[in-house]
């Protein structure tokens, strides 16, 4: 029986934009597991299976419910050990945490100030009201103000990608010659932006963009086929 | 027979301050291999065994000469496979490159503008002349000017450590519950600064400082015993 995954969606059901859900989606594909995704919106907290933390991804595998993208990766490695490994040993697992922390403190924080308003533009009315109120409280200003002057902030954002750039210039994937879970962590951040914004984060000749292209092609173009902007 | 390692030294032979040599030194200790280090100065290029690239570390193991810290780590894993692994599999190896690229594009570049002049202060006269000429050409200004206002740049440097901070706050080492080569890569950057500068990079309560303390304690306090400033 296919695994079910609750996946954050915009007003269009097929527009999936959560960086954390993309981690889980790519991880399931890496394992070669069938998945049926259920579009889920910010304001549908009561629709999630128990237990959950009010956020997605949540997966249901038979009678087991797993929430949190990291917990899902560990669950998949533990329960499907005969499939390709996501975290590959104790050092791989330890360093995946470093990659995650880099992604969340550098990439996510840089990106959110570039695309926050574009997320809002892709939500239905109920989610828009929730999202504006929640994020404006968090940022202590309007969504419009958060992304103001984003053109001016783009060079610093691109410079912050140097560790990633140098890595994927010298090897095909963050994890080496083949992709593994750390690639999906980093890729989730870019797929998030692509899904909801036409603001291009990466210059045409950026090695990071070439790597993103390799990620979009994985698993028969799984991520590349999804509704999104640009390449 | 012990491995010989050429190790960058200051005017005092025991003051070892190369971040790359510290990677190799810790890697040799991780493998439990005996090593005899030979103090080497910037201006002693002709004293290195062949082949070399004019830089240290260079190790001599029987009739084999290996230069470049990464090549040394790979050599040790390949030739001493029965000893604890440094890179631990293909994902560990791939991600170690990411950690290295983060260290070199964020840590080293941030630190050099804090401690460059202090390096000069610990060199003998011949190395001082070489170092000043070489680095002033590279930076297109005086050593004094590079580190000017370093107090003002310290908060941004400390903020740039967020990915490392969050990681070692949640697990004992960069590589997980035990140290591995990626820890030595990052640690080399801090040991470099400690060896030649009393300018404290880390606040007393910084989790990065607690991790550095754990690194200083490894292998019977190998790095902690070396001539250096502060904790």
mmCIF file of C-alpha atoms in Angstrom, chain B residues 17-203:
data_model
loop_
_atom_site.group_PDB
_atom_site.id
_atom_site.type_symbol
_atom_site.label_atom_id
_atom_site.label_comp_id
_atom_site.label_asym_id
_atom_site.label_seq_id
_atom_site.Cartn_x
_atom_site.Cartn_y
_atom_site.Cartn_z
ATOM 1 C CA UNK B 17 49.576 27.547 13.826
ATOM 2 C CA UNK B 18 48.603 26.236 10.401
ATOM 3 C CA UNK B 19 44.909 25.307 10.225
ATOM 4 C CA UNK B 20 45.751 22.730 7.560
ATOM 5 C CA UNK B 21 48.519 21.167 9.645
ATOM 6 C CA UNK B 22 46.156 20.925 12.620
ATOM 7 C CA UNK B 23 43.735 18.972 10.446
ATOM 8 C CA UNK B 24 46.475 16.475 9.633
ATOM 9 C CA UNK B 25 47.820 16.354 13.170
ATOM 10 C CA UNK B 26 44.397 15.552 14.602
ATOM 11 C CA UNK B 27 43.754 13.038 11.801
ATOM 12 C CA UNK B 28 46.961 11.180 12.663
ATOM 13 C CA UNK B 29 45.953 11.131 16.332
ATOM 14 C CA UNK B 30 42.455 9.913 15.382
ATOM 15 C CA UNK B 31 44.149 6.990 13.643
ATOM 16 C CA UNK B 32 46.318 6.369 16.700
ATOM 17 C CA UNK B 33 49.476 6.687 14.611
ATOM 18 C CA UNK B 34 52.810 7.804 16.004
ATOM 19 C CA UNK B 35 54.065 11.004 14.472
ATOM 20 C CA UNK B 36 57.240 13.018 14.715
ATOM 21 C CA UNK B 37 56.660 16.623 13.679
ATOM 22 C CA UNK B 38 59.340 18.791 12.126
ATOM 23 C CA UNK B 39 58.938 22.535 12.587
ATOM 24 C CA UNK B 40 58.949 24.239 9.208
ATOM 25 C CA UNK B 41 58.879 27.909 8.212
ATOM 26 C CA UNK B 42 57.352 29.691 5.232
ATOM 27 C CA UNK B 43 60.812 30.444 3.823
ATOM 28 C CA UNK B 44 62.101 26.860 3.954
ATOM 29 C CA UNK B 45 60.470 25.565 0.800
ATOM 30 C CA UNK B 46 63.612 23.681 -0.240
ATOM 31 C CA UNK B 47 63.544 21.641 2.977
ATOM 32 C CA UNK B 48 60.306 19.821 2.105
ATOM 33 C CA UNK B 49 60.517 16.262 0.763
ATOM 34 C CA UNK B 50 59.466 15.728 -2.850
ATOM 35 C CA UNK B 51 56.806 15.861 -4.147
ATOM 36 C CA UNK B 52 55.258 18.899 -2.485
ATOM 37 C CA UNK B 53 53.400 22.068 -3.470
ATOM 38 C CA UNK B 54 55.538 24.435 -1.406
ATOM 39 C CA UNK B 55 53.119 24.193 1.490
ATOM 40 C CA UNK B 56 52.551 22.095 4.587
ATOM 41 C CA UNK B 57 51.361 19.657 5.837
ATOM 42 C CA UNK B 58 53.570 17.081 4.136
ATOM 43 C CA UNK B 59 53.878 13.633 5.682
ATOM 44 C CA UNK B 60 56.487 10.951 5.102
ATOM 45 C CA UNK B 61 55.348 7.413 5.848
ATOM 46 C CA UNK B 62 58.164 4.986 5.079
ATOM 47 C CA UNK B 63 58.970 5.650 1.424
ATOM 48 C CA UNK B 64 55.717 7.501 0.707
ATOM 49 C CA UNK B 65 55.374 11.300 0.705
ATOM 50 C CA UNK B 66 51.863 12.774 0.856
ATOM 51 C CA UNK B 67 51.097 16.487 0.732
ATOM 52 C CA UNK B 68 47.834 18.425 1.101
ATOM 53 C CA UNK B 69 45.654 17.916 4.175
ATOM 54 C CA UNK B 70 42.736 16.334 2.298
ATOM 55 C CA UNK B 71 45.049 13.933 0.452
ATOM 56 C CA UNK B 72 46.551 12.972 3.813
ATOM 57 C CA UNK B 73 43.116 12.168 5.258
ATOM 58 C CA UNK B 74 42.296 9.998 2.250
ATOM 59 C CA UNK B 75 45.717 8.339 2.393
ATOM 60 C CA UNK B 76 45.257 7.486 6.059
ATOM 61 C CA UNK B 77 41.795 5.988 5.550
ATOM 62 C CA UNK B 78 43.026 3.959 2.587
ATOM 63 C CA UNK B 79 46.265 2.718 4.123
ATOM 64 C CA UNK B 80 45.066 2.246 7.689
ATOM 65 C CA UNK B 81 41.557 0.855 7.158
ATOM 66 C CA UNK B 82 41.668 -1.074 10.449
ATOM 67 C CA UNK B 83 41.961 2.183 12.413
ATOM 68 C CA UNK B 84 38.935 4.457 13.158
ATOM 69 C CA UNK B 85 37.638 5.985 9.933
ATOM 70 C CA UNK B 86 38.126 9.682 9.227
ATOM 71 C CA UNK B 87 35.670 10.112 6.347
ATOM 72 C CA UNK B 88 33.353 7.122 6.961
ATOM 73 C CA UNK B 89 31.785 6.249 3.638
ATOM 74 C CA UNK B 90 30.797 8.101 0.520
ATOM 75 C CA UNK B 91 28.231 10.473 2.027
ATOM 76 C CA UNK B 92 30.562 11.298 4.921
ATOM 77 C CA UNK B 93 33.295 12.037 2.419
ATOM 78 C CA UNK B 94 31.028 14.167 0.210
ATOM 79 C CA UNK B 95 29.718 16.187 3.147
ATOM 80 C CA UNK B 96 33.211 16.633 4.566
ATOM 81 C CA UNK B 97 33.864 18.643 1.408
ATOM 82 C CA UNK B 98 30.898 20.855 2.210
ATOM 83 C CA UNK B 99 32.213 21.374 5.745
ATOM 84 C CA UNK B 100 35.635 22.177 4.291
ATOM 85 C CA UNK B 101 34.163 24.682 1.860
ATOM 86 C CA UNK B 102 32.148 26.319 4.621
ATOM 87 C CA UNK B 103 35.274 26.494 6.792
ATOM 88 C CA UNK B 104 37.384 28.027 4.045
ATOM 89 C CA UNK B 105 34.858 30.512 2.653
ATOM 90 C CA UNK B 106 33.295 31.615 5.950
ATOM 91 C CA UNK B 107 35.608 30.834 8.877
ATOM 92 C CA UNK B 108 39.025 31.369 7.329
ATOM 93 C CA UNK B 109 37.969 34.483 5.459
ATOM 94 C CA UNK B 110 36.350 35.930 8.568
ATOM 95 C CA UNK B 111 39.235 35.051 10.862
ATOM 96 C CA UNK B 112 42.063 36.257 8.709
ATOM 97 C CA UNK B 113 40.782 39.819 8.996
ATOM 98 C CA UNK B 114 40.838 39.465 12.773
ATOM 99 C CA UNK B 115 44.234 37.843 13.363
ATOM 100 C CA UNK B 116 46.462 38.475 10.315
ATOM 101 C CA UNK B 117 48.760 40.892 12.105
ATOM 102 C CA UNK B 118 49.102 38.526 15.073
ATOM 103 C CA UNK B 119 50.496 35.835 12.784
ATOM 104 C CA UNK B 120 53.202 38.259 11.731
ATOM 105 C CA UNK B 121 53.992 38.946 15.372
ATOM 106 C CA UNK B 122 54.885 35.306 15.971
ATOM 107 C CA UNK B 123 57.256 34.813 13.032
ATOM 108 C CA UNK B 124 61.037 35.048 12.896
ATOM 109 C CA UNK B 125 62.622 37.899 10.884
ATOM 110 C CA UNK B 126 62.976 36.066 7.542
ATOM 111 C CA UNK B 127 59.411 34.764 7.655
ATOM 112 C CA UNK B 128 58.129 38.177 8.737
ATOM 113 C CA UNK B 129 59.593 39.816 5.634
ATOM 114 C CA UNK B 130 58.162 37.106 3.367
ATOM 115 C CA UNK B 131 54.769 37.123 5.076
ATOM 116 C CA UNK B 132 54.327 40.881 5.039
ATOM 117 C CA UNK B 133 55.253 41.184 1.365
ATOM 118 C CA UNK B 134 53.130 38.212 0.295
ATOM 119 C CA UNK B 135 50.014 39.050 2.280
ATOM 120 C CA UNK B 136 50.138 42.794 1.608
ATOM 121 C CA UNK B 137 50.209 42.026 -2.111
ATOM 122 C CA UNK B 138 47.276 39.650 -1.685
ATOM 123 C CA UNK B 139 45.190 42.060 0.410
ATOM 124 C CA UNK B 140 46.381 45.163 -1.477
ATOM 125 C CA UNK B 141 46.936 46.980 1.809
ATOM 126 C CA UNK B 142 49.052 46.795 4.970
ATOM 127 C CA UNK B 143 48.655 44.022 7.559
ATOM 128 C CA UNK B 144 47.751 46.720 10.075
ATOM 129 C CA UNK B 145 44.985 47.977 7.843
ATOM 130 C CA UNK B 146 43.489 44.507 7.303
ATOM 131 C CA UNK B 147 42.801 44.014 11.017
ATOM 132 C CA UNK B 148 41.851 47.608 11.767
ATOM 133 C CA UNK B 149 38.484 47.854 13.513
ATOM 134 C CA UNK B 150 38.436 44.146 14.203
ATOM 135 C CA UNK B 151 36.352 44.719 17.315
ATOM 136 C CA UNK B 152 33.628 46.141 15.095
ATOM 137 C CA UNK B 153 33.717 43.073 12.847
ATOM 138 C CA UNK B 154 33.570 40.548 15.691
ATOM 139 C CA UNK B 155 29.748 40.444 16.018
ATOM 140 C CA UNK B 156 29.326 39.614 12.298
ATOM 141 C CA UNK B 157 32.004 36.934 12.565
ATOM 142 C CA UNK B 158 30.254 35.390 15.556
ATOM 143 C CA UNK B 159 26.905 35.483 13.736
ATOM 144 C CA UNK B 160 28.474 33.654 10.795
ATOM 145 C CA UNK B 161 29.070 30.700 13.125
ATOM 146 C CA UNK B 162 25.337 30.011 13.472
ATOM 147 C CA UNK B 163 25.329 26.743 11.473
ATOM 148 C CA UNK B 164 28.193 25.398 13.592
ATOM 149 C CA UNK B 165 26.698 26.740 16.817
ATOM 150 C CA UNK B 166 23.325 25.124 16.267
ATOM 151 C CA UNK B 167 25.013 21.833 15.394
ATOM 152 C CA UNK B 168 27.299 21.540 18.423
ATOM 153 C CA UNK B 169 24.526 22.752 20.702
ATOM 154 C CA UNK B 170 22.525 19.666 19.705
ATOM 155 C CA UNK B 171 25.230 17.022 19.329
ATOM 156 C CA UNK B 172 28.708 16.761 20.824
ATOM 157 C CA UNK B 173 30.635 17.015 17.572
ATOM 158 C CA UNK B 174 30.157 18.339 14.046
ATOM 159 C CA UNK B 175 30.276 14.720 12.863
ATOM 160 C CA UNK B 176 27.737 13.470 15.427
ATOM 161 C CA UNK B 177 28.303 11.811 18.785
ATOM 162 C CA UNK B 178 32.001 11.237 18.031
ATOM 163 C CA UNK B 179 34.567 13.424 16.293
ATOM 164 C CA UNK B 180 35.713 12.654 12.759
ATOM 165 C CA UNK B 181 37.645 14.466 10.056
ATOM 166 C CA UNK B 182 35.090 17.271 9.551
ATOM 167 C CA UNK B 183 35.577 18.245 13.193
ATOM 168 C CA UNK B 184 39.313 18.538 12.573
ATOM 169 C CA UNK B 185 38.702 20.733 9.536
ATOM 170 C CA UNK B 186 36.625 23.190 11.551
ATOM 171 C CA UNK B 187 38.815 22.926 14.633
ATOM 172 C CA UNK B 188 41.940 23.753 12.614
ATOM 173 C CA UNK B 189 40.488 27.197 11.966
ATOM 174 C CA UNK B 190 40.076 27.884 15.674
ATOM 175 C CA UNK B 191 43.397 26.382 16.693
ATOM 176 C CA UNK B 192 45.097 28.579 14.102
ATOM 177 C CA UNK B 193 43.698 31.695 15.784
ATOM 178 C CA UNK B 194 44.383 30.443 19.312
ATOM 179 C CA UNK B 195 47.993 29.648 18.489
ATOM 180 C CA UNK B 196 48.947 33.157 17.499
ATOM 181 C CA UNK B 197 46.371 35.596 18.865
ATOM 182 C CA UNK B 198 45.038 36.692 22.223
ATOM 183 C CA UNK B 199 42.006 38.137 20.445
ATOM 184 C CA UNK B 200 39.197 35.906 21.701
ATOM 185 C CA UNK B 201 36.911 34.882 18.852
ATOM 186 C CA UNK B 202 34.257 33.215 21.015
ATOM 187 C CA UNK B 203 32.136 34.528 23.873
#
